[in-house]
Coordinates of C-alpha atoms in Angstrom, one line a residue:
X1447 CA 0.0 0.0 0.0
X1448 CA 1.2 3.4 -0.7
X1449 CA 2.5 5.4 2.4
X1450 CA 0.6 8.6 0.8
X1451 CA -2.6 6.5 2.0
X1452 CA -1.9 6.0 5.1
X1453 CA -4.1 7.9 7.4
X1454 CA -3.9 8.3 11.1
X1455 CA -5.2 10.6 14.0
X1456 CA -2.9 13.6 15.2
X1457 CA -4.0 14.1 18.8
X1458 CA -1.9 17.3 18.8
X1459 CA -3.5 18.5 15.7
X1460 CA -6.8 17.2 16.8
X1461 CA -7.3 16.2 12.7
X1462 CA -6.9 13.1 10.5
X1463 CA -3.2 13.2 8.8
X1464 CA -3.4 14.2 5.0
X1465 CA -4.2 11.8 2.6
X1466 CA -5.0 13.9 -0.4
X1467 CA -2.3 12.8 -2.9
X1468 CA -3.7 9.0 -2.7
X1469 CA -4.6 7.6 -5.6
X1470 CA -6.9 4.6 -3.9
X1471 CA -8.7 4.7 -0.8
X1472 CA -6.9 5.8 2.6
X1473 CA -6.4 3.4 5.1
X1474 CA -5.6 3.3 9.4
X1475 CA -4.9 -0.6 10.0
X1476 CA -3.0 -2.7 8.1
X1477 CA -1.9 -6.3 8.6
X1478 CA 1.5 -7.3 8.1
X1479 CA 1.9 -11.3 7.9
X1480 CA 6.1 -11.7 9.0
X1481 CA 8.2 -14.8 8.3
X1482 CA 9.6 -15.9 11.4
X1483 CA 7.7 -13.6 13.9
X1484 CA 7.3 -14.7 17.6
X1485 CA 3.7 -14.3 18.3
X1486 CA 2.6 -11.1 17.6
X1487 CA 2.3 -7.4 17.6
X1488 CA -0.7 -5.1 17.8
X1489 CA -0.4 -1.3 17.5
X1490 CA -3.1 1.5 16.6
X1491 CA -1.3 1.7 12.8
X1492 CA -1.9 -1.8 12.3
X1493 CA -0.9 -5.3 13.4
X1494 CA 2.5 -7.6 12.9
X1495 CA 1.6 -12.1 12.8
X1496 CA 3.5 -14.7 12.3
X1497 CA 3.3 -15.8 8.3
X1498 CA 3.3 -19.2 9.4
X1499 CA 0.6 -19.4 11.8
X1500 CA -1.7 -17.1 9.7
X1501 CA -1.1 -19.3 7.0
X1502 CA -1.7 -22.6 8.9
X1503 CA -4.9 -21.3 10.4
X1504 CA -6.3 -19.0 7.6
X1505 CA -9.2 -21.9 6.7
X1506 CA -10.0 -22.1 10.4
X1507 CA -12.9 -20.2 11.8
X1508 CA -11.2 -17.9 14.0
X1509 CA -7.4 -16.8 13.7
X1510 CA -6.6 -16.4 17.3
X1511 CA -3.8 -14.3 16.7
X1512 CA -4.8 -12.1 14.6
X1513 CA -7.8 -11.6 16.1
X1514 CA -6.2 -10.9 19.1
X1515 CA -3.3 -8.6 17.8
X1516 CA -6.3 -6.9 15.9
X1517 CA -8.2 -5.9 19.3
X1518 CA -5.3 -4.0 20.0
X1519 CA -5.9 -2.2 16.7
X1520 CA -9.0 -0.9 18.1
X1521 CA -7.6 0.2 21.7
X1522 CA -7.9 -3.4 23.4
X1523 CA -5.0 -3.8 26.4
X1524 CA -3.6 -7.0 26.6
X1525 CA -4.9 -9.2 30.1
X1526 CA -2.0 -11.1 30.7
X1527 CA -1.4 -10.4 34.3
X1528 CA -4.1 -10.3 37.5
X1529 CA -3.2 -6.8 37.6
X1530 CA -3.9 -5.5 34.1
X1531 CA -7.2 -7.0 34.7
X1532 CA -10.2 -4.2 35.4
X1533 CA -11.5 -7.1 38.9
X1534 CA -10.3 -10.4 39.4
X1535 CA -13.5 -12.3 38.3
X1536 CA -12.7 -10.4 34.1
X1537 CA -14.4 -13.1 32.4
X1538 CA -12.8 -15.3 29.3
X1539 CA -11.7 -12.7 26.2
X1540 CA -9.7 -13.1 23.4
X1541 CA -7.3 -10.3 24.9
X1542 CA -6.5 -12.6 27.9
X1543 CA -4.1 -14.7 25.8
X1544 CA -4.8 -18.3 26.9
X1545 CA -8.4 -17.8 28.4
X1546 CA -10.8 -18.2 24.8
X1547 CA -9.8 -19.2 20.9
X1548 CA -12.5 -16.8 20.4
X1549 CA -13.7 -13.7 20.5
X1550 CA -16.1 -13.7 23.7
X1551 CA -18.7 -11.2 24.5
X1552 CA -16.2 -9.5 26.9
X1553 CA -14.6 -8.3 23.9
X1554 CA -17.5 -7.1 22.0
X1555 CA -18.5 -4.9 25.4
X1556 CA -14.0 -3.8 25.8
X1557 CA -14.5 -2.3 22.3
X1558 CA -17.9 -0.9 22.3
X1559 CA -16.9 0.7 25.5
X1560 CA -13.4 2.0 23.3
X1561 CA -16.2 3.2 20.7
X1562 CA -18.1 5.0 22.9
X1563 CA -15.1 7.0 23.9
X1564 CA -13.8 7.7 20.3
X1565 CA -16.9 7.9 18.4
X1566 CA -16.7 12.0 18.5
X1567 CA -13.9 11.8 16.2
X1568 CA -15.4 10.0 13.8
X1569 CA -18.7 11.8 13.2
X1570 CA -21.0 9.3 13.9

């Protein structure tokens, strides 16, 4: 994808980054499948995944990883610890590595909650 494309949201500037001299549609996420890669990254510009897992799970119903690393593509925090959890009784999510192989209805209400926070920027 062209870097000209790439579109993000300057908090300083309190406006979406320019994307005028793209010739296709601007994007904000982007998934970038790496040979070799640990596990997996998630960021708010996008998400890293192993190639070899993404590959050996792509006809599977759910791509845990991705999915996952995804979440944090919307503003999800990784669970991995008691004490990044919001109470000790945080049900099964996706974001609590280990815990579901799918997305749960904890997640659905983590990034509705994220959505209600953001949704002014968006203009909906």
């Amino acid at each position: 994808c062209d870097q000209s494309c790439y579109r993000f949201y300057d908090a300083g500037l309190q406006t979406w980054t320019d994307t005028s001299s793209c010739k296709g549609e601007p994007f904000d996420l982007s998934l970038w499948p790496k040979q070799g890669l640990e596990g997996g990254f998630g960021y708010d510009w996008g998400q890293e995944v192993n190639l070899e897992n993404m590959l050996s799970t792509v006809d599977e119903d759910q791509l845990v990883i991705v999915a996952h690393e995804i979440g944090h593509g919307f503003g999800l925090p990784d669970f991995y610890e008691d004490a990044d959890k919001p109470n000790a009784q945080w049900p099964s999510c996706i974001m609590m590595a280990g815990s579901s192989m799918t997305v749960t209805p904890s997640d659905g209400w983590m990034l509705r909650r994220v959505l209600e926070h953001i949704k002014s920027r968006y203009n909906f």
